[in-house]
mmCIF file of C-alpha atoms in Angstrom:
data_model
loop_
_atom_site.group_PDB
_atom_site.id
_atom_site.type_symbol
_atom_site.label_atom_id
_atom_site.label_comp_id
_atom_site.label_asym_id
_atom_site.label_seq_id
_atom_site.Cartn_x
_atom_site.Cartn_y
_atom_site.Cartn_z
ATOM 1 C CA MET A 268 25.359 0.118 -82.504
ATOM 2 C CA GLY A 269 22.139 1.563 -81.797
ATOM 3 C CA ALA A 270 19.195 2.340 -83.782
ATOM 4 C CA VAL A 271 19.483 4.349 -87.387
ATOM 5 C CA ARG A 272 17.744 7.565 -86.421
ATOM 6 C CA LEU A 273 15.306 8.644 -88.834
ATOM 7 C CA LEU A 274 14.053 12.497 -89.195
ATOM 8 C CA LEU A 275 10.443 12.160 -90.508
ATOM 9 C CA VAL A 276 9.128 15.571 -92.160
ATOM 10 C CA GLU A 277 5.968 14.891 -92.607
ATOM 11 C CA ASP A 278 2.651 17.721 -91.656
ATOM 12 C CA ASP A 279 -0.193 15.503 -91.870
ATOM 13 C CA ASP A 280 -0.907 13.737 -88.522
ATOM 14 C CA SER A 281 -2.696 10.896 -90.134
ATOM 15 C CA ILE A 282 0.400 9.951 -91.899
ATOM 16 C CA ALA A 283 2.697 10.698 -89.656
ATOM 17 C CA GLY A 284 1.782 8.869 -86.720
ATOM 18 C CA PRO A 285 1.095 5.692 -87.981
ATOM 19 C CA LEU A 286 4.197 5.498 -90.045
ATOM 20 C CA ALA A 287 5.993 6.952 -87.099
ATOM 21 C CA LYS A 288 5.056 3.684 -85.255
ATOM 22 C CA GLY A 289 5.330 1.415 -87.903
ATOM 23 C CA LEU A 290 9.143 2.472 -88.335
ATOM 24 C CA GLU A 291 9.455 2.126 -84.736
ATOM 25 C CA ARG A 292 8.480 -1.239 -84.627
ATOM 26 C CA GLU A 293 10.846 -1.780 -87.201
ATOM 27 C CA GLY A 294 13.472 -0.682 -85.083
ATOM 28 C CA PHE A 295 14.157 3.042 -86.182
ATOM 29 C CA ALA A 296 14.346 5.675 -83.677
ATOM 30 C CA VAL A 297 12.007 8.556 -85.256
ATOM 31 C CA THR A 298 12.120 12.197 -84.833
ATOM 32 C CA ARG A 299 9.173 13.884 -86.369
ATOM 33 C CA ALA A 300 9.209 17.884 -87.386
ATOM 34 C CA ALA A 301 5.830 18.815 -89.252
ATOM 35 C CA THR A 302 6.982 22.098 -90.855
ATOM 36 C CA GLY A 303 10.207 22.901 -92.924
ATOM 37 C CA ALA A 304 11.488 25.215 -90.582
ATOM 38 C CA ALA A 305 10.869 22.664 -87.742
ATOM 39 C CA ALA A 306 12.619 20.223 -89.934
ATOM 40 C CA LEU A 307 15.757 21.952 -90.562
ATOM 41 C CA LEU A 308 16.243 23.085 -86.778
ATOM 42 C CA ALA A 309 15.549 19.004 -85.758
ATOM 43 C CA ALA A 310 18.593 18.084 -88.111
ATOM 44 C CA GLU A 311 20.951 20.308 -86.719
ATOM 45 C CA VAL A 312 20.185 19.819 -83.374
ATOM 46 C CA GLU A 313 19.437 16.064 -83.559
ATOM 47 C CA GLU A 314 21.783 14.778 -86.278
ATOM 48 C CA PRO A 315 19.545 12.000 -87.940
ATOM 49 C CA ASP A 316 20.957 9.720 -89.846
ATOM 50 C CA LEU A 317 18.741 9.928 -92.684
ATOM 51 C CA VAL A 318 15.644 12.387 -93.332
ATOM 52 C CA LEU A 319 12.252 11.154 -94.651
ATOM 53 C CA LEU A 320 10.893 14.178 -96.651
ATOM 54 C CA ASP A 321 7.653 15.077 -97.832
ATOM 55 C CA LEU A 322 7.026 17.838 -100.281
ATOM 56 C CA GLY A 323 3.792 19.445 -99.592
ATOM 57 C CA LEU A 324 4.544 21.014 -96.502
ATOM 58 C CA PRO A 325 2.882 24.441 -94.791
ATOM 59 C CA ASP A 326 5.328 26.655 -94.711
ATOM 60 C CA VAL A 327 8.522 25.907 -96.880
ATOM 61 C CA ASP A 328 8.399 23.988 -100.184
ATOM 62 C CA GLY A 329 10.141 20.386 -99.663
ATOM 63 C CA PHE A 330 12.554 20.488 -102.292
ATOM 64 C CA GLU A 331 13.765 23.982 -101.071
ATOM 65 C CA VAL A 332 14.456 22.011 -97.407
ATOM 66 C CA CYS A 333 16.273 19.510 -99.675
ATOM 67 C CA ARG A 334 18.230 21.889 -101.230
ATOM 68 C CA ARG A 335 19.191 23.662 -97.450
ATOM 69 C CA LEU A 336 20.020 20.641 -96.169
ATOM 70 C CA ARG A 337 22.460 18.992 -98.993
ATOM 71 C CA ALA A 338 24.128 22.879 -98.375
ATOM 72 C CA ARG A 339 24.732 22.021 -94.621
ATOM 73 C CA SER A 340 25.134 18.578 -94.470
ATOM 74 C CA ALA A 341 25.702 15.093 -96.018
ATOM 75 C CA VAL A 342 22.489 13.374 -94.216
ATOM 76 C CA PRO A 343 20.394 10.825 -96.629
ATOM 77 C CA VAL A 344 17.184 12.043 -97.742
ATOM 78 C CA ILE A 345 14.234 10.275 -99.199
ATOM 79 C CA VAL A 346 11.276 12.383 -100.419
ATOM 80 C CA VAL A 347 8.354 10.413 -99.601
ATOM 81 C CA SER A 348 5.772 12.737 -101.668
ATOM 82 C CA ALA A 349 2.213 12.009 -103.685
ATOM 83 C CA ARG A 350 3.636 13.683 -106.180
ATOM 84 C CA GLY A 351 5.160 10.712 -108.733
ATOM 85 C CA GLU A 352 5.406 13.043 -111.772
ATOM 86 C CA GLU A 353 8.692 12.054 -113.451
ATOM 87 C CA ILE A 354 10.020 15.875 -113.525
ATOM 88 C CA ASP A 355 9.385 16.152 -109.369
ATOM 89 C CA ARG A 356 11.756 12.989 -109.253
ATOM 90 C CA VAL A 357 14.822 14.361 -111.480
ATOM 91 C CA VAL A 358 14.378 17.799 -109.377
ATOM 92 C CA GLY A 359 14.377 16.276 -105.968
ATOM 93 C CA LEU A 360 17.132 14.268 -107.214
ATOM 94 C CA GLU A 361 19.008 17.015 -108.830
ATOM 95 C CA LEU A 362 18.674 18.848 -105.675
ATOM 96 C CA GLY A 363 20.586 15.737 -103.759
ATOM 97 C CA ALA A 364 18.146 13.558 -102.902
ATOM 98 C CA ASP A 365 19.294 9.976 -102.816
ATOM 99 C CA ASP A 366 16.087 8.225 -103.507
ATOM 100 C CA TYR A 367 12.028 9.354 -104.467
ATOM 101 C CA VAL A 368 9.071 6.837 -102.885
ATOM 102 C CA VAL A 369 5.684 7.850 -104.022
ATOM 103 C CA LYS A 370 2.675 7.614 -101.460
ATOM 104 C CA PRO A 371 1.002 5.628 -101.521
ATOM 105 C CA PHE A 372 3.354 3.060 -100.783
ATOM 106 C CA GLY A 373 3.795 -0.139 -98.188
ATOM 107 C CA LEU A 374 6.028 0.121 -95.586
ATOM 108 C CA ARG A 375 8.169 -2.840 -96.075
ATOM 109 C CA GLU A 376 8.975 -1.000 -99.659
ATOM 110 C CA LEU A 377 9.984 2.041 -97.652
ATOM 111 C CA VAL A 378 12.049 0.384 -95.091
ATOM 112 C CA ALA A 379 13.872 -1.352 -98.037
ATOM 113 C CA ARG A 380 14.650 1.930 -99.390
ATOM 114 C CA ILE A 381 15.892 3.162 -95.960
ATOM 115 C CA ARG A 382 18.439 0.206 -95.274
ATOM 116 C CA ALA A 383 19.942 0.324 -99.054
ATOM 117 C CA VAL A 384 20.087 4.306 -98.764
ATOM 118 C CA HIS A 385 21.801 4.098 -95.302
ATOM 119 C CA ARG A 386 23.706 1.256 -96.308
ATOM 120 C CA ARG A 387 25.147 3.512 -99.323
ATOM 121 C CA ALA A 388 25.845 6.604 -97.491
ATOM 122 C CA GLY A 389 27.834 4.650 -95.039
ATOM 123 C CA THR A 390 29.982 3.109 -98.309
ATOM 124 C CA ALA A 391 29.829 6.860 -99.348
ATOM 125 C CA ALA A 392 31.637 8.085 -96.318
ATOM 126 C CA GLY A 393 34.218 5.602 -96.381
ATOM 127 C CA ASP A 394 33.172 2.522 -95.415
ATOM 128 C CA ALA A 395 34.088 -0.970 -96.961
ATOM 129 C CA GLY A 396 32.125 -0.489 -100.390
ATOM 130 C CA PRO A 397 31.778 -2.033 -103.932
ATOM 131 C CA PRO A 398 35.571 -2.459 -104.928
ATOM 132 C CA ASP A 399 34.628 -2.370 -108.509
ATOM 133 C CA LEU A 400 32.417 1.411 -107.871
ATOM 134 C CA ALA A 401 35.448 3.016 -105.933
ATOM 135 C CA HIS A 402 38.433 1.414 -104.611
ATOM 136 C CA ASP A 403 39.590 -0.456 -107.231
ATOM 137 C CA GLY A 404 42.645 2.065 -107.315
ATOM 138 C CA ALA A 405 42.828 2.459 -110.954
ATOM 139 C CA GLY A 406 43.541 5.783 -112.652
ATOM 140 C CA PRO A 407 40.412 8.787 -113.898
ATOM 141 C CA VAL A 408 38.348 7.111 -116.276
ATOM 142 C CA ARG A 409 38.462 9.652 -119.040
ATOM 143 C CA VAL A 410 35.915 9.502 -122.094
ATOM 144 C CA GLY A 411 36.026 12.762 -124.227
ATOM 145 C CA GLU A 412 35.706 15.645 -121.878
ATOM 146 C CA LEU A 413 34.441 13.587 -118.941
ATOM 147 C CA GLU A 414 36.754 12.598 -116.224
ATOM 148 C CA VAL A 415 35.687 9.528 -113.199
ATOM 149 C CA ASP A 416 37.772 9.613 -110.725
ATOM 150 C CA THR A 417 36.525 6.972 -108.429
ATOM 151 C CA ARG A 418 39.571 7.234 -105.895
ATOM 152 C CA THR A 419 37.982 10.873 -105.433
ATOM 153 C CA ARG A 420 34.681 10.215 -106.281
ATOM 154 C CA LYS A 421 35.123 13.408 -108.440
ATOM 155 C CA VAL A 422 33.914 14.158 -111.782
ATOM 156 C CA THR A 423 34.258 17.092 -114.206
ATOM 157 C CA VAL A 424 33.598 17.718 -117.599
ATOM 158 C CA SER A 425 35.675 20.207 -119.614
ATOM 159 C CA GLY A 426 37.843 20.432 -116.190
ATOM 160 C CA GLN A 427 34.721 21.689 -114.685
ATOM 161 C CA PRO A 428 33.201 19.926 -111.991
ATOM 162 C CA VAL A 429 30.091 17.771 -111.840
ATOM 163 C CA GLU A 430 28.319 17.522 -108.324
ATOM 164 C CA LEU A 431 26.619 14.252 -108.913
ATOM 165 C CA THR A 432 24.253 12.428 -105.683
ATOM 166 C CA PRO A 433 26.160 9.065 -104.569
ATOM 167 C CA LYS A 434 23.797 6.657 -106.333
ATOM 168 C CA GLU A 435 24.452 9.029 -109.630
ATOM 169 C CA PHE A 436 27.989 8.605 -108.746
ATOM 170 C CA ASP A 437 28.001 4.923 -108.450
ATOM 171 C CA LEU A 438 26.103 4.829 -111.255
ATOM 172 C CA LEU A 439 28.678 6.590 -113.592
ATOM 173 C CA ALA A 440 31.432 4.555 -112.103
ATOM 174 C CA LEU A 441 30.117 1.207 -112.724
ATOM 175 C CA LEU A 442 29.240 2.231 -116.529
ATOM 176 C CA GLY A 443 32.930 3.851 -116.547
ATOM 177 C CA SER A 444 34.494 0.752 -115.529
ATOM 178 C CA ASP A 445 34.153 -0.622 -119.415
ATOM 179 C CA PRO A 446 33.315 2.093 -121.131
ATOM 180 C CA GLY A 447 31.435 0.208 -124.113
ATOM 181 C CA ALA A 448 30.376 -2.566 -122.393
ATOM 182 C CA VAL A 449 26.539 -2.809 -121.913
ATOM 183 C CA PHE A 450 25.490 -3.430 -118.265
ATOM 184 C CA THR A 451 22.079 -4.896 -117.924
ATOM 185 C CA ARG A 452 19.202 -3.021 -115.279
ATOM 186 C CA GLN A 453 19.203 -5.814 -112.782
ATOM 187 C CA GLN A 454 22.948 -5.732 -112.950
ATOM 188 C CA ILE A 455 22.935 -1.869 -112.399
ATOM 189 C CA LEU A 456 20.017 -1.964 -109.477
ATOM 190 C CA GLU A 457 21.977 -4.744 -108.018
ATOM 191 C CA GLU A 458 25.814 -3.404 -108.206
ATOM 192 C CA VAL A 459 24.368 0.139 -107.323
ATOM 193 C CA TRP A 460 21.458 0.201 -105.193
ATOM 194 C CA ASP A 461 21.174 -3.529 -103.604
ATOM 195 C CA PRO A 462 21.683 -7.426 -103.931
ATOM 196 C CA HIS A 463 18.429 -8.204 -103.542
ATOM 197 C CA TRP A 464 16.517 -5.281 -105.019
ATOM 198 C CA TYR A 465 12.850 -6.329 -105.597
ATOM 199 C CA GLY A 466 11.658 -2.772 -106.274
ATOM 200 C CA PRO A 467 10.433 -1.038 -109.126
ATOM 201 C CA THR A 468 13.261 0.066 -111.714
ATOM 202 C CA LYS A 469 12.243 3.606 -112.469
ATOM 203 C CA THR A 470 14.247 4.955 -110.022
ATOM 204 C CA LEU A 471 17.124 3.742 -112.509
ATOM 205 C CA ASP A 472 15.252 5.769 -115.216
ATOM 206 C CA VAL A 473 14.825 8.575 -112.820
ATOM 207 C CA HIS A 474 18.840 8.559 -112.210
ATOM 208 C CA VAL A 475 19.771 8.264 -115.533
ATOM 209 C CA ALA A 476 17.819 11.106 -116.326
ATOM 210 C CA SER A 477 19.449 13.115 -113.929
ATOM 211 C CA LEU A 478 22.840 12.032 -114.501
ATOM 212 C CA ARG A 479 22.452 12.641 -118.374
ATOM 213 C CA LYS A 480 21.237 16.359 -117.774
ATOM 214 C CA LYS A 481 23.848 16.935 -115.156
ATOM 215 C CA LEU A 482 26.593 15.988 -117.563
ATOM 216 C CA GLY A 483 25.479 17.962 -120.254
ATOM 217 C CA ASP A 484 25.561 15.598 -123.218
ATOM 218 C CA PRO A 485 22.407 13.238 -123.187
ATOM 219 C CA GLY A 486 24.641 10.490 -125.159
ATOM 220 C CA LEU A 487 27.042 9.532 -122.897
ATOM 221 C CA VAL A 488 25.163 7.516 -120.999
ATOM 222 C CA GLU A 489 23.786 5.546 -124.112
ATOM 223 C CA THR A 490 20.122 2.883 -123.852
ATOM 224 C CA VAL A 491 20.492 -0.260 -125.546
ATOM 225 C CA ARG A 492 17.193 -1.108 -126.115
ATOM 226 C CA GLY A 493 15.679 -4.657 -124.482
ATOM 227 C CA VAL A 494 19.126 -4.703 -123.014
ATOM 228 C CA GLY A 495 20.615 -2.214 -120.187
ATOM 229 C CA LEU A 496 22.930 0.763 -120.678
ATOM 230 C CA ARG A 497 26.552 1.471 -121.374
ATOM 231 C CA LEU A 498 28.931 4.954 -121.279
ATOM 232 C CA ARG A 499 29.763 5.993 -124.698
ATOM 233 C CA ALA A 500 33.231 4.649 -125.657
ATOM 234 C CA GLU A 501 35.088 7.077 -127.659
ATOM 235 C CA ALA A 502 36.499 5.988 -131.265
#
């Protein structure tokens, strides 16, 4: 297999140059775009394996670029931004980003995130993946009006489809594999993100917040304080 092709969308030359060189030293093939328009064109022409997207672009807001990318492609998107507020993270994930990295960051952390997202994207596309999440052969899980079908990777609430990112679906599928059972935060990170996860756990909180909002019932995904999370089991 060839090098993983990255599209780096960053308008600041002082950041883009060193970052591109660092990523190339790690074995990635990097194409750079400095504007939202150039990014959308490059994504169509270059067909990258993953997009690193800054939000503060000079022509089009990064959130809008993310929305347009997601509307036309399933290419994984990692938002790389100085905007570290939770609302920005949630909006980015709701628009379809697969992960969110806040500046400043270390190259090692970013490379780990890229590799984890790229692996997960391969799983979602049909590669061999965690059997408990998508290939256990069981029927759909139903909790009240929620239905999670791990075979087709579809989620509905009251019969209406709910669009989830790959990470959100895998998180929900893991919790739905045993409704009512508590999964620890570390267990979730290792199952859904990476078996050797060492980064901050804040990304889990952001995905949970986004998932609760999309499901329309925050109480479906319950926090067990000091332990972890569980999918509410119907009486």
